[in-house]
GROMACS .gro file of C-alpha atoms in nm:
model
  357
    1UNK     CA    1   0.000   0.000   0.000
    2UNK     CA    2   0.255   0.260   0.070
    3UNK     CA    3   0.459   0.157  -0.253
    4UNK     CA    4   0.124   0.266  -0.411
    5UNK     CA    5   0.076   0.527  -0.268
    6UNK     CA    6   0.395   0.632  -0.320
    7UNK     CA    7   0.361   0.624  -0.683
    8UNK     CA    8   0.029   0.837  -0.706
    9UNK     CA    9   0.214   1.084  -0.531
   10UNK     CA   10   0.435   1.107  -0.784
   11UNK     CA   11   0.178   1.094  -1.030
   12UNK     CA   12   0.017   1.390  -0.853
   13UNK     CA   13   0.305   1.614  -0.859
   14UNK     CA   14   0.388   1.528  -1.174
   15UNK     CA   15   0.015   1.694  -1.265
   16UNK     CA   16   0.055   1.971  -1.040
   17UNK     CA   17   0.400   2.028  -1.195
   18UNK     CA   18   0.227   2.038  -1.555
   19UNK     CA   19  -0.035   2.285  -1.410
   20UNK     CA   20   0.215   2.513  -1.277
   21UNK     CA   21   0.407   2.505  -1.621
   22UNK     CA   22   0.074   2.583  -1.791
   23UNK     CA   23  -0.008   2.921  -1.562
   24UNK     CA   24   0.337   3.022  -1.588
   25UNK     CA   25   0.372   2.975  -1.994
   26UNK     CA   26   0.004   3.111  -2.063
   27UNK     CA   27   0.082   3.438  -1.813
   28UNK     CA   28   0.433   3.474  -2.005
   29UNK     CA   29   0.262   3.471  -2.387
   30UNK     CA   30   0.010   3.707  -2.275
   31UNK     CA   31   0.208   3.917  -2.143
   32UNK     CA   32   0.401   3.937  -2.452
   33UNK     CA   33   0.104   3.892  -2.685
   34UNK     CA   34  -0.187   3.949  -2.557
   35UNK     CA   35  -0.422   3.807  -2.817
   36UNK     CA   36  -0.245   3.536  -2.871
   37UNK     CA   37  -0.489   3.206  -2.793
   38UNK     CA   38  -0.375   2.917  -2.574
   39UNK     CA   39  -0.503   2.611  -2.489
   40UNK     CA   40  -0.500   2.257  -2.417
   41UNK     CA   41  -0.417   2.004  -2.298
   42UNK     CA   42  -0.400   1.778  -2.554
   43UNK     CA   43  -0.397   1.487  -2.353
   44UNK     CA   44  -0.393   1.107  -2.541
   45UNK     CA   45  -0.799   1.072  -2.420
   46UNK     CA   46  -1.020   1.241  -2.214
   47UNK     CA   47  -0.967   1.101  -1.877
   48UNK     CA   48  -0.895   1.240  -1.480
   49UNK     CA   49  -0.601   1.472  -1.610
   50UNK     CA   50  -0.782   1.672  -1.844
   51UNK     CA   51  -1.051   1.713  -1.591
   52UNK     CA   52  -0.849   1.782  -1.342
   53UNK     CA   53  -0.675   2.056  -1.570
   54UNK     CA   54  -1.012   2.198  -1.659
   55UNK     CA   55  -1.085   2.247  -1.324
   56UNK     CA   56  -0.786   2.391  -1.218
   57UNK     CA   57  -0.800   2.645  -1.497
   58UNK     CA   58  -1.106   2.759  -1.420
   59UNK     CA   59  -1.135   2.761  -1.050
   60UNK     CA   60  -0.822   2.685  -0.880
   61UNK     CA   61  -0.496   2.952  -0.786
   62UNK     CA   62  -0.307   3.025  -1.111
   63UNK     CA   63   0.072   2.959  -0.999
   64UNK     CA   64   0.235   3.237  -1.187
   65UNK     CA   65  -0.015   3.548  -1.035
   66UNK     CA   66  -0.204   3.400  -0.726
   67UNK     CA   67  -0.518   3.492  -0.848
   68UNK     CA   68  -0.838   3.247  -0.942
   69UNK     CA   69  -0.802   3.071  -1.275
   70UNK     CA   70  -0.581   3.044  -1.609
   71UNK     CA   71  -0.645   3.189  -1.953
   72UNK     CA   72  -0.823   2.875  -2.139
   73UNK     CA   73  -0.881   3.003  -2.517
   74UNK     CA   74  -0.944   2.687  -2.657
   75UNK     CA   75  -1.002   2.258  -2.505
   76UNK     CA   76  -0.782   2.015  -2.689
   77UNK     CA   77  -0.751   1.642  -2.693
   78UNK     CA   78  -0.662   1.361  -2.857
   79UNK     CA   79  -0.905   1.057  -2.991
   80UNK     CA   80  -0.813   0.706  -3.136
   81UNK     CA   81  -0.968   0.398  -3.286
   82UNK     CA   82  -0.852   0.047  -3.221
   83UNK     CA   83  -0.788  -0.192  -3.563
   84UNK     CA   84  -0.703  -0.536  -3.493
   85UNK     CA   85  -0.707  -0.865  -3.762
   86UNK     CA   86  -0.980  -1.093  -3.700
   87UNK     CA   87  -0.977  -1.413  -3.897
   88UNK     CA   88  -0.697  -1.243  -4.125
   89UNK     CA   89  -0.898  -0.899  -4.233
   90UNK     CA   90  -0.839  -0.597  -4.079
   91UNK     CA   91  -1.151  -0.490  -3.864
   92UNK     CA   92  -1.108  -0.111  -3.761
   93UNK     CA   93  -1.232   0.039  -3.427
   94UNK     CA   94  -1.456   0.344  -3.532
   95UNK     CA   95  -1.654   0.288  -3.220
   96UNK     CA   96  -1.321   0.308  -3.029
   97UNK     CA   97  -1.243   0.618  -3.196
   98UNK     CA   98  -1.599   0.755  -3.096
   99UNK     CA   99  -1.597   0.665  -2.741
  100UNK     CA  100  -1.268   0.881  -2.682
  101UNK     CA  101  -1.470   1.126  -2.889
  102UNK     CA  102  -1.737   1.161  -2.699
  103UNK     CA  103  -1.593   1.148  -2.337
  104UNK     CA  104  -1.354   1.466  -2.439
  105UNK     CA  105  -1.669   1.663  -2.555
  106UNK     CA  106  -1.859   1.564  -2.223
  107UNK     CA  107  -1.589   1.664  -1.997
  108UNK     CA  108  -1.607   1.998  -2.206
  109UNK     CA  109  -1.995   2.005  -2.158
  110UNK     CA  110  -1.961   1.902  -1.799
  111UNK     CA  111  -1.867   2.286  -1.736
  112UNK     CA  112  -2.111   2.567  -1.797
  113UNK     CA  113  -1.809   2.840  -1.802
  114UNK     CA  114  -1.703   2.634  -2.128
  115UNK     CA  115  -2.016   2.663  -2.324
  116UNK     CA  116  -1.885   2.755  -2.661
  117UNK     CA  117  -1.541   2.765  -2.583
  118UNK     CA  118  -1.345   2.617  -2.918
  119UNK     CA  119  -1.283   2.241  -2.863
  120UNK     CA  120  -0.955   2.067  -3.096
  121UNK     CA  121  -0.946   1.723  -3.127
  122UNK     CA  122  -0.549   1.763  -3.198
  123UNK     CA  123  -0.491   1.412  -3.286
  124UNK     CA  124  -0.827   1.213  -3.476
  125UNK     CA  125  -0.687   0.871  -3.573
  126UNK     CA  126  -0.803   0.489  -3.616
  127UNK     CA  127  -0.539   0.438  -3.408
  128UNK     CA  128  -0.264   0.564  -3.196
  129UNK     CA  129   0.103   0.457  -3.337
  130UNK     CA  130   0.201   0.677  -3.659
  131UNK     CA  131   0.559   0.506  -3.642
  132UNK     CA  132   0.431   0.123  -3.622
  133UNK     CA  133   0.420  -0.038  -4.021
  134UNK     CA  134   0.269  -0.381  -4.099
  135UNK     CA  135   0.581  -0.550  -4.010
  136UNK     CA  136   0.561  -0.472  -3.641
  137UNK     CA  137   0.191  -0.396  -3.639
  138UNK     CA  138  -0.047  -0.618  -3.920
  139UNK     CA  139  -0.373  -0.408  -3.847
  140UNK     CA  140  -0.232  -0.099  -3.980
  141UNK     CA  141  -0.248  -0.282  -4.326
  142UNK     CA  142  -0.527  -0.061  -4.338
  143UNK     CA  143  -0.360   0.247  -4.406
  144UNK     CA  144  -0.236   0.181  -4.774
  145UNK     CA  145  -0.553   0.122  -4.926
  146UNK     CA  146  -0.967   0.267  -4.973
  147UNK     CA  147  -1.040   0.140  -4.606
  148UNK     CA  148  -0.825   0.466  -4.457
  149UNK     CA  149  -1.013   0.662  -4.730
  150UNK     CA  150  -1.341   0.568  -4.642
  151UNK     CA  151  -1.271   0.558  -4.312
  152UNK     CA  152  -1.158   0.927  -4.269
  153UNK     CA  153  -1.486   1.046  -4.485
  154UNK     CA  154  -1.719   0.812  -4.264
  155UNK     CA  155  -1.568   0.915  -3.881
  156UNK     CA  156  -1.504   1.325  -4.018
  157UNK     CA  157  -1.865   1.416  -4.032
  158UNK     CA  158  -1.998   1.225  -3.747
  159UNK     CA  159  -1.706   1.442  -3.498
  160UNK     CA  160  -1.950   1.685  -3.604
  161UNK     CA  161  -2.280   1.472  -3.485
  162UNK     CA  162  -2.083   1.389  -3.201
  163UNK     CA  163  -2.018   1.742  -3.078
  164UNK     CA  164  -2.328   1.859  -3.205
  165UNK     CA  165  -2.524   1.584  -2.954
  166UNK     CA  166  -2.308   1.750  -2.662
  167UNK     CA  167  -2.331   2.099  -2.759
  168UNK     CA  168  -1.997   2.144  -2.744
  169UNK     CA  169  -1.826   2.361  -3.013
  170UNK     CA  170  -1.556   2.172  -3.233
  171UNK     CA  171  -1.378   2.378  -3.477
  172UNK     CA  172  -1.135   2.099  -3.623
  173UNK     CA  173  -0.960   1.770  -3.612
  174UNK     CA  174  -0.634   1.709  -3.716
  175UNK     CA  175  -0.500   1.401  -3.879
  176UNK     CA  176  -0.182   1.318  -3.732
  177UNK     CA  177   0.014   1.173  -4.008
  178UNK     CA  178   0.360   1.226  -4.098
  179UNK     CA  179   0.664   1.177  -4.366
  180UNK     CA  180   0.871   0.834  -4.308
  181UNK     CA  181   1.232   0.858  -4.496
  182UNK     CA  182   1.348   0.591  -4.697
  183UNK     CA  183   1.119   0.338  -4.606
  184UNK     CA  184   0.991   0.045  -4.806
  185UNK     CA  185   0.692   0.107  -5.023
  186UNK     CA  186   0.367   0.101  -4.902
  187UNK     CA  187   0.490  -0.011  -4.534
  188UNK     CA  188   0.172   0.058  -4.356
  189UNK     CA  189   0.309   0.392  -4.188
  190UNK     CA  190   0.041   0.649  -4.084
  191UNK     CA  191   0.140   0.888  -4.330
  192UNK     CA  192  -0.050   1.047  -4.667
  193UNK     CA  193   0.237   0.954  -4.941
  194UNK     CA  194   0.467   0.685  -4.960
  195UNK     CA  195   0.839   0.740  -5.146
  196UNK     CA  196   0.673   1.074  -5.271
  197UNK     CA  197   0.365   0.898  -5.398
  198UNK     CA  198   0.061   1.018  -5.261
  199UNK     CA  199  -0.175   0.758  -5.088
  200UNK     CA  200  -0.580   0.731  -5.173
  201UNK     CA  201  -0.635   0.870  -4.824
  202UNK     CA  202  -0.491   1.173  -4.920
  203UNK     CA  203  -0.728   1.214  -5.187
  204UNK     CA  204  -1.023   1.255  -4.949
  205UNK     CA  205  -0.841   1.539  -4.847
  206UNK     CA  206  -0.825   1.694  -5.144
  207UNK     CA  207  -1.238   1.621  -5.198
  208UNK     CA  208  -1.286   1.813  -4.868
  209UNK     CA  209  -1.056   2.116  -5.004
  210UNK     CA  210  -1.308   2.124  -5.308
  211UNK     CA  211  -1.638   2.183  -5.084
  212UNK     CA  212  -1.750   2.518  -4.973
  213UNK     CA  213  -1.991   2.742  -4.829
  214UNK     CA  214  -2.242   2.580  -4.486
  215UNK     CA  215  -2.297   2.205  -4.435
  216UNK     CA  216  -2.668   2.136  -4.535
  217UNK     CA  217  -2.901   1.874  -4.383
  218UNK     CA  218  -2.834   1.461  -4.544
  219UNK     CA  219  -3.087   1.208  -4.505
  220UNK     CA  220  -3.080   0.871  -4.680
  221UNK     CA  221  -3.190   0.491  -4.589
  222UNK     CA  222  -2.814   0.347  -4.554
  223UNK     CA  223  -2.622   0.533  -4.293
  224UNK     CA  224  -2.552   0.452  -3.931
  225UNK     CA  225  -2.568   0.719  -3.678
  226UNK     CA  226  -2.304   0.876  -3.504
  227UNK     CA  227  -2.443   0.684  -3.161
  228UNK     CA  228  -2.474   0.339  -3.301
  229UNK     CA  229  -2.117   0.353  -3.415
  230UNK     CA  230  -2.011   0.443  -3.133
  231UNK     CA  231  -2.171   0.193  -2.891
  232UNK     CA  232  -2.081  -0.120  -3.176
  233UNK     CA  233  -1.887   0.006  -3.486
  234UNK     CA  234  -1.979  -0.052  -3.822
  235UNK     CA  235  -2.022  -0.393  -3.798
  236UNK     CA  236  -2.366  -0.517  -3.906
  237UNK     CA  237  -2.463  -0.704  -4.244
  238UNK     CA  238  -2.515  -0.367  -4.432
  239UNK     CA  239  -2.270  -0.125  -4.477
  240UNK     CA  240  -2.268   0.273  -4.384
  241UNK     CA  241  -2.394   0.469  -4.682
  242UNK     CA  242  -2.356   0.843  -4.588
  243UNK     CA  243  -2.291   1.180  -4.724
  244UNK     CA  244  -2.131   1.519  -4.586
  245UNK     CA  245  -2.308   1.800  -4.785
  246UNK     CA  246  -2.216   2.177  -4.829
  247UNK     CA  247  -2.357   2.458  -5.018
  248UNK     CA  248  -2.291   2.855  -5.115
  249UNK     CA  249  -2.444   3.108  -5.325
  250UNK     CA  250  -2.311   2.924  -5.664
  251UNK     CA  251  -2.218   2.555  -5.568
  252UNK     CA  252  -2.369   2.250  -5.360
  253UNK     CA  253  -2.077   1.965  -5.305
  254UNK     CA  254  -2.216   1.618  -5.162
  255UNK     CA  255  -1.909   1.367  -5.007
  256UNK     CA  256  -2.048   1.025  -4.981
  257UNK     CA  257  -1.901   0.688  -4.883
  258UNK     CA  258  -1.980   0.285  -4.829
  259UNK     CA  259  -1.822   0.230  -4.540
  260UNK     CA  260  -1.767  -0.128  -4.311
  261UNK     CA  261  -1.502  -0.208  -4.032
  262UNK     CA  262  -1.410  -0.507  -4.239
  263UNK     CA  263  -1.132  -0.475  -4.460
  264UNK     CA  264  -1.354  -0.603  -4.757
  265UNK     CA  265  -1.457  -0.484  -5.102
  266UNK     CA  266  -1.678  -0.552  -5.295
  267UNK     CA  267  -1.894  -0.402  -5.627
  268UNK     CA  268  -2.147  -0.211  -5.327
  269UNK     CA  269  -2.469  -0.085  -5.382
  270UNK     CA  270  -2.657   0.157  -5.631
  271UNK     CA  271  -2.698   0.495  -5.533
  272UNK     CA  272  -2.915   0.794  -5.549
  273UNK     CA  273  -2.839   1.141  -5.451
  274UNK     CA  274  -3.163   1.391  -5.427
  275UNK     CA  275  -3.026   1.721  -5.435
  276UNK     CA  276  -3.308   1.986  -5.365
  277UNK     CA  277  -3.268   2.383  -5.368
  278UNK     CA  278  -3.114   2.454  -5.642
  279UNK     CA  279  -3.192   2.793  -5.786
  280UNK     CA  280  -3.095   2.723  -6.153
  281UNK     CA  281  -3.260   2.505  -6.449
  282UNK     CA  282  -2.929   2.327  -6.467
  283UNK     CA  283  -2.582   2.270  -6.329
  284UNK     CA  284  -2.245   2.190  -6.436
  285UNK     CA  285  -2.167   1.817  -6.260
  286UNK     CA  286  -1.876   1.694  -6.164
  287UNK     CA  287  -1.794   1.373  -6.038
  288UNK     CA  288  -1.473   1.263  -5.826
  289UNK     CA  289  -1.406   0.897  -5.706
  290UNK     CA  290  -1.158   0.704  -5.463
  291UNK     CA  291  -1.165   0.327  -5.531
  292UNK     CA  292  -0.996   0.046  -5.699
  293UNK     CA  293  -0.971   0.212  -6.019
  294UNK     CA  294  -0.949   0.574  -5.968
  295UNK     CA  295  -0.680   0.811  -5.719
  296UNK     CA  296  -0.552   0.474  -5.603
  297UNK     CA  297  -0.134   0.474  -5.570
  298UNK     CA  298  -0.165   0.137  -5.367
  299UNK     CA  299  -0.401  -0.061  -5.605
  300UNK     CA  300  -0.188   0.096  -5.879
  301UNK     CA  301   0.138  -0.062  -5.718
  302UNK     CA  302  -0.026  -0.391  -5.651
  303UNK     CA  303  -0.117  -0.417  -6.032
  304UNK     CA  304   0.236  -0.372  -6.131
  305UNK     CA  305   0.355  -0.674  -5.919
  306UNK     CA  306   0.379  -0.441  -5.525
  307UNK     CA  307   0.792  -0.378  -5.727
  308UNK     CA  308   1.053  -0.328  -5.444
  309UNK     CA  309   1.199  -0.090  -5.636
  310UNK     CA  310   0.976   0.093  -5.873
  311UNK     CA  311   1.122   0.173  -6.225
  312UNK     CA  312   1.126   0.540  -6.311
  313UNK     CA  313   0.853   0.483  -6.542
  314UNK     CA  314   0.634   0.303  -6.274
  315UNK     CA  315   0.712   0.572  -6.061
  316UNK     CA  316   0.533   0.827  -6.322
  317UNK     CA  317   0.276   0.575  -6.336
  318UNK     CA  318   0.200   0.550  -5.970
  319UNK     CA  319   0.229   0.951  -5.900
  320UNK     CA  320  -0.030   0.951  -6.224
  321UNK     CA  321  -0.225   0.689  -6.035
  322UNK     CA  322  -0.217   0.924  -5.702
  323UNK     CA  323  -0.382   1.209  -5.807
  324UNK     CA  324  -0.749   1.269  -5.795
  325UNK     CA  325  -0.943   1.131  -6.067
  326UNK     CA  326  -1.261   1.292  -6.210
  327UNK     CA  327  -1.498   1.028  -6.352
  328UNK     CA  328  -1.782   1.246  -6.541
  329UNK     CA  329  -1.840   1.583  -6.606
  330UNK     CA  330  -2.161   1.668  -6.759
  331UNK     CA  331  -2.483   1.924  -6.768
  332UNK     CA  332  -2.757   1.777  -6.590
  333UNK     CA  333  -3.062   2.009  -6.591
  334UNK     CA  334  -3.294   2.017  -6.251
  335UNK     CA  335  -3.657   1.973  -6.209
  336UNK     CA  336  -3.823   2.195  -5.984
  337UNK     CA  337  -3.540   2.324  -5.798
  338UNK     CA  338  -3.367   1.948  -5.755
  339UNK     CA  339  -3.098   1.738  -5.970
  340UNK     CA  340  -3.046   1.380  -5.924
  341UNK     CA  341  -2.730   1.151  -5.978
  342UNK     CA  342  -2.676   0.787  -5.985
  343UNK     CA  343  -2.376   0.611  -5.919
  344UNK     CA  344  -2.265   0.229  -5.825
  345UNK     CA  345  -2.079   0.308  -5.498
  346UNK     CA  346  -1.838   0.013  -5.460
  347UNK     CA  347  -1.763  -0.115  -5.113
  348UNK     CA  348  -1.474   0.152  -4.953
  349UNK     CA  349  -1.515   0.389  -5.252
  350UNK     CA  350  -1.580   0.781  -5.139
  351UNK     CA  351  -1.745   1.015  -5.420
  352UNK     CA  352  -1.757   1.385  -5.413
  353UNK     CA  353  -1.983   1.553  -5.626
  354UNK     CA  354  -1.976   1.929  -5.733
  355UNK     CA  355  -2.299   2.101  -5.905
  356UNK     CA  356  -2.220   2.438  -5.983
  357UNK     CA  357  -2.432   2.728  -6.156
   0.00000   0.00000   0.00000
């Protein structure tokens, strides 16, 4: 018992410690900069800490000037998933991923003094080790291919739904990736380009870059909500069929993805997109597409043999291969204010579509 005890009390300084850094640092960039916003405290999960730290900032003695409380612009923490293989196929942990979600955001809505205080998830992830490939680390097999893809359209609106349900005010997730030197190709690294060939994840990226303007209202007979993933993942005999939809004066954009844990594809389903309030007899279409033909590096590479070492030629290819592919443009006119399109959605395949006029 006392060796126990021993070590919380280390544990507790070591917090106290961090608090007294934190008064200390925010009094010193204020001081300096005094609009300057800080923040935090990023910790891996909402857990005792980052109450703890929320508590202190807002009602305990602030170190550096002895008075009640800390400057707290902005909440940040960090949120992961869990993949594992099961039966050989990569299941992901989306639900994971949503539980750590949603316990940051109610710790935020636990105090009323936070009510629409920016929140950060700093680090959004299916999982937690950037550095571990599929040698060390099978599950993250996941990361080459469409399932990343799919999976980062799928879990980025429903942060949204998540914060939305908690009224808590999220600004933005970040996507903790990085650039691994002189690594094999296509190791399985949390990163958005391998050798200096983009990956299709980075593709969805790009789809997001292309949408402007408010999100709008989606409602369709496919998707799971936010809550059931997170109390049992996407795991059921149908997959998720969603969409993330924008609009402005002069555009509507609609994301949309079939999602499933299960590292499987397949040809999907057919799909119909409704698009309503449009003011404008027609629009100019455009159609984007991540699957196992189009903005695909990795399926690309697997074609060609999965070469050690890619000719220079094969490099072209693959960097070709990389880059977002448009499947259709076209002039589709609109009936009463509404256009539709119709698509086969294969299994892990993410579509953007742009009407403009």
């Amino acid at each position: 018992m006392e060796r126990a005890g021993s070590l919380y009390l280390v544990a507790a300084d070591s917090k106290r410690e961090y608090f007294k850094m934190y008064d200390y640092a925010a009094d010193a960039v204020k001081r300096a900069l005094p609009t300057a916003r800080i923040g935090g405290p990023h910790t891996a999960g909402a857990g005792r800490f980052m109450d703890d730290f929320l508590q202190h900032c807002l009602h305990e003695t602030n170190y550096a000037t002895g008075k009640t409380g800390t400057p707290l612009d902005f909440v940040a923490f960090h949120a992961k998933g869990a993949p594992k293989v099961v039966d050989g196929i990569v299941r992901m942990g989306m639900g994971t991923h949503f539980r750590h979600l949603d316990e940051g955001f109610a710790l935020v809505a636990k105090y009323p003094e936070l009510k629409n205080i920016p929140v950060i998830v700093g680090e959004s992830d299916p999982e937690g080790c950037a550095a571990c490939g599929m040698q060390t680390n099978p599950e993250n097999a996941y990361r080459n291919g469409t399932l990343y893809a799919s999976y980062t359209a799928a879990s980025i609106a429903r942060e949204y739904d998540l914060a939305a349900r908690r009224g808590v005010n999220l600004i933005g997730a970040v996507n903790w990736s990085f650039e691994f030197e002189d690594q094999p190709w296509f190791a399985g690294f949390r990163d958005l380009a391998t050798n200096g060939v983009n990956k299709p994840v980075l593709n969805v990226f790009r789809m997001l870059g292309k949408m402007r303007g408010e999100r709008v209202a989606v409602t369709g007979d496919r998707a799971y909500d936010a809550a059931r993933i997170q109390a049992a993942g996407v795991r059921g005999a149908r997959t998720d069929i969603d969409a993330l939809a924008a609009k402005d004066a002069h555009s509507v954009s609609v994301l949309v993805w079939n999602y499933h844990d299960d590292d499987i594809i397949d040809a999907g389903s057919p799909v119909e997109l409704h698009i309503a309030g449009i003011p404008a007899r027609q629009v100019q279409m455009r159609h984007y597409r991540i699957d196992q033909e189009h903005s695909n590096s990795y399926a690309a590479w697997k074609r060609m043999g999965s070469p050690a070492h890619p000719t220079a030629a094969q490099v072209a290819e693959l960097r070709k291969a990389s880059e977002l592919a448009q499947m259709e443009a076209a002039t589709v006119a609109t009936q009463d204010g509404a256009a539709t399109v119709r698509m086969q959605l294969p299994r892990q395949a993410v579509s953007l579509v742009t009407l403009t006029y």
